[in-house]
JSON list of C-alpha atoms in Angstrom, two decimals:
[
{"chain": "H", "resi": 1, "resn": "UNK", "atom": "CA", "xyz": [24.42, -4.74, -5.81]},
{"chain": "H", "resi": 2, "resn": "UNK", "atom": "CA", "xyz": [27.13, -4.44, -2.69]},
{"chain": "H", "resi": 3, "resn": "UNK", "atom": "CA", "xyz": [27.14, -0.87, -2.37]},
{"chain": "H", "resi": 4, "resn": "UNK", "atom": "CA", "xyz": [23.43, -0.59, -2.75]},
{"chain": "H", "resi": 5, "resn": "UNK", "atom": "CA", "xyz": [22.82, -3.12, 0.58]},
{"chain": "H", "resi": 6, "resn": "UNK", "atom": "CA", "xyz": [25.91, -1.01, 2.09]},
{"chain": "H", "resi": 7, "resn": "UNK", "atom": "CA", "xyz": [24.57, 2.41, 1.20]},
{"chain": "H", "resi": 8, "resn": "UNK", "atom": "CA", "xyz": [22.40, 1.10, 2.55]},
{"chain": "H", "resi": 9, "resn": "UNK", "atom": "CA", "xyz": [23.09, 0.28, 5.96]},
{"chain": "H", "resi": 10, "resn": "UNK", "atom": "CA", "xyz": [24.95, 3.36, 5.94]},
{"chain": "H", "resi": 11, "resn": "UNK", "atom": "CA", "xyz": [21.66, 5.14, 5.66]},
{"chain": "H", "resi": 12, "resn": "UNK", "atom": "CA", "xyz": [21.19, 6.71, 9.39]},
{"chain": "H", "resi": 13, "resn": "UNK", "atom": "CA", "xyz": [17.54, 7.02, 9.26]},
{"chain": "H", "resi": 14, "resn": "UNK", "atom": "CA", "xyz": [17.23, 3.65, 9.01]},
{"chain": "H", "resi": 15, "resn": "UNK", "atom": "CA", "xyz": [20.83, 3.30, 12.23]},
{"chain": "H", "resi": 16, "resn": "UNK", "atom": "CA", "xyz": [18.70, 5.67, 14.56]},
{"chain": "H", "resi": 17, "resn": "UNK", "atom": "CA", "xyz": [15.68, 4.17, 13.85]},
{"chain": "H", "resi": 18, "resn": "UNK", "atom": "CA", "xyz": [16.98, 0.52, 15.16]},
{"chain": "H", "resi": 19, "resn": "UNK", "atom": "CA", "xyz": [18.73, 2.50, 17.22]},
{"chain": "H", "resi": 20, "resn": "UNK", "atom": "CA", "xyz": [15.94, 4.34, 19.01]},
{"chain": "H", "resi": 21, "resn": "UNK", "atom": "CA", "xyz": [13.69, 1.10, 19.75]},
{"chain": "H", "resi": 22, "resn": "UNK", "atom": "CA", "xyz": [16.49, -1.23, 20.83]},
{"chain": "H", "resi": 23, "resn": "UNK", "atom": "CA", "xyz": [16.32, 2.03, 23.70]},
{"chain": "H", "resi": 24, "resn": "UNK", "atom": "CA", "xyz": [12.72, 1.26, 23.75]},
{"chain": "H", "resi": 25, "resn": "UNK", "atom": "CA", "xyz": [13.08, -2.45, 24.50]},
{"chain": "H", "resi": 26, "resn": "UNK", "atom": "CA", "xyz": [16.37, -1.98, 27.15]},
{"chain": "H", "resi": 27, "resn": "UNK", "atom": "CA", "xyz": [14.00, 1.49, 29.21]},
{"chain": "H", "resi": 28, "resn": "UNK", "atom": "CA", "xyz": [11.29, -1.39, 29.11]},
{"chain": "H", "resi": 29, "resn": "UNK", "atom": "CA", "xyz": [12.78, -4.40, 30.46]},
{"chain": "H", "resi": 30, "resn": "UNK", "atom": "CA", "xyz": [14.26, -2.60, 32.88]},
{"chain": "H", "resi": 31, "resn": "UNK", "atom": "CA", "xyz": [11.61, -1.12, 34.69]},
{"chain": "H", "resi": 32, "resn": "UNK", "atom": "CA", "xyz": [9.47, -4.23, 34.65]},
{"chain": "H", "resi": 33, "resn": "UNK", "atom": "CA", "xyz": [12.60, -5.96, 36.25]},
{"chain": "H", "resi": 34, "resn": "UNK", "atom": "CA", "xyz": [13.05, -2.69, 38.50]},
{"chain": "H", "resi": 35, "resn": "UNK", "atom": "CA", "xyz": [9.43, -3.71, 39.51]},
{"chain": "H", "resi": 36, "resn": "UNK", "atom": "CA", "xyz": [9.66, -7.42, 39.56]},
{"chain": "H", "resi": 37, "resn": "UNK", "atom": "CA", "xyz": [12.29, -7.01, 42.44]},
{"chain": "H", "resi": 38, "resn": "UNK", "atom": "CA", "xyz": [10.84, -4.69, 44.17]},
{"chain": "H", "resi": 39, "resn": "UNK", "atom": "CA", "xyz": [7.79, -6.85, 44.28]},
{"chain": "H", "resi": 40, "resn": "UNK", "atom": "CA", "xyz": [9.98, -10.28, 45.00]},
{"chain": "H", "resi": 41, "resn": "UNK", "atom": "CA", "xyz": [12.73, -8.29, 47.28]},
{"chain": "H", "resi": 42, "resn": "UNK", "atom": "CA", "xyz": [10.79, -5.69, 49.30]},
{"chain": "H", "resi": 43, "resn": "UNK", "atom": "CA", "xyz": [7.74, -7.29, 49.15]},
{"chain": "H", "resi": 44, "resn": "UNK", "atom": "CA", "xyz": [6.49, -4.00, 47.10]},
{"chain": "H", "resi": 45, "resn": "UNK", "atom": "CA", "xyz": [2.99, -4.08, 46.79]},
{"chain": "H", "resi": 46, "resn": "UNK", "atom": "CA", "xyz": [1.83, -2.09, 42.76]},
{"chain": "H", "resi": 47, "resn": "UNK", "atom": "CA", "xyz": [-1.74, -2.99, 41.66]},
{"chain": "H", "resi": 48, "resn": "UNK", "atom": "CA", "xyz": [-2.01, -4.43, 38.34]},
{"chain": "H", "resi": 49, "resn": "UNK", "atom": "CA", "xyz": [1.80, -6.08, 38.02]},
{"chain": "H", "resi": 50, "resn": "UNK", "atom": "CA", "xyz": [0.69, -9.13, 35.88]},
{"chain": "H", "resi": 51, "resn": "UNK", "atom": "CA", "xyz": [-0.77, -7.59, 33.94]},
{"chain": "H", "resi": 52, "resn": "UNK", "atom": "CA", "xyz": [1.51, -4.60, 33.52]},
{"chain": "H", "resi": 53, "resn": "UNK", "atom": "CA", "xyz": [4.31, -7.42, 33.54]},
{"chain": "H", "resi": 54, "resn": "UNK", "atom": "CA", "xyz": [2.71, -9.13, 30.69]},
{"chain": "H", "resi": 55, "resn": "UNK", "atom": "CA", "xyz": [1.59, -6.30, 28.33]},
{"chain": "H", "resi": 56, "resn": "UNK", "atom": "CA", "xyz": [5.08, -5.15, 27.79]},
{"chain": "H", "resi": 57, "resn": "UNK", "atom": "CA", "xyz": [6.73, -7.92, 27.65]},
{"chain": "H", "resi": 58, "resn": "UNK", "atom": "CA", "xyz": [3.66, -9.31, 24.04]},
{"chain": "H", "resi": 59, "resn": "UNK", "atom": "CA", "xyz": [6.09, -4.94, 23.79]},
{"chain": "H", "resi": 60, "resn": "UNK", "atom": "CA", "xyz": [9.53, -5.44, 24.14]},
{"chain": "H", "resi": 61, "resn": "UNK", "atom": "CA", "xyz": [8.60, -8.73, 21.93]},
{"chain": "H", "resi": 62, "resn": "UNK", "atom": "CA", "xyz": [7.23, -7.05, 19.42]},
{"chain": "H", "resi": 63, "resn": "UNK", "atom": "CA", "xyz": [9.61, -4.48, 18.49]},
{"chain": "H", "resi": 64, "resn": "UNK", "atom": "CA", "xyz": [12.07, -7.72, 18.79]},
{"chain": "H", "resi": 65, "resn": "UNK", "atom": "CA", "xyz": [10.48, -9.53, 16.17]},
{"chain": "H", "resi": 66, "resn": "UNK", "atom": "CA", "xyz": [10.03, -5.39, 13.97]},
{"chain": "H", "resi": 67, "resn": "UNK", "atom": "CA", "xyz": [13.57, -5.03, 14.51]},
{"chain": "H", "resi": 68, "resn": "UNK", "atom": "CA", "xyz": [14.50, -8.36, 13.33]},
{"chain": "H", "resi": 69, "resn": "UNK", "atom": "CA", "xyz": [12.65, -7.82, 9.93]},
{"chain": "H", "resi": 70, "resn": "UNK", "atom": "CA", "xyz": [14.05, -4.40, 9.22]},
{"chain": "H", "resi": 71, "resn": "UNK", "atom": "CA", "xyz": [17.02, -6.05, 9.09]},
{"chain": "H", "resi": 72, "resn": "UNK", "atom": "CA", "xyz": [16.35, -8.87, 7.77]},
{"chain": "H", "resi": 73, "resn": "UNK", "atom": "CA", "xyz": [14.63, -7.41, 4.87]}
]
């Protein structure tokens, strides 16, 4: 049983997929942070910022739950 678990965790496809999703999360949050800083620090106007932040945050939360679920399963 433990050998099967070790082989599963060593699977390149699984790890690459999880890391790719994690990278996507980081890129989304980085862009979200930059947009908010631009608005707060430089009074930059970006139309629909609230909706953009909400949708990005929702997508990041969904990815986080999906990653956790895949790791636990």
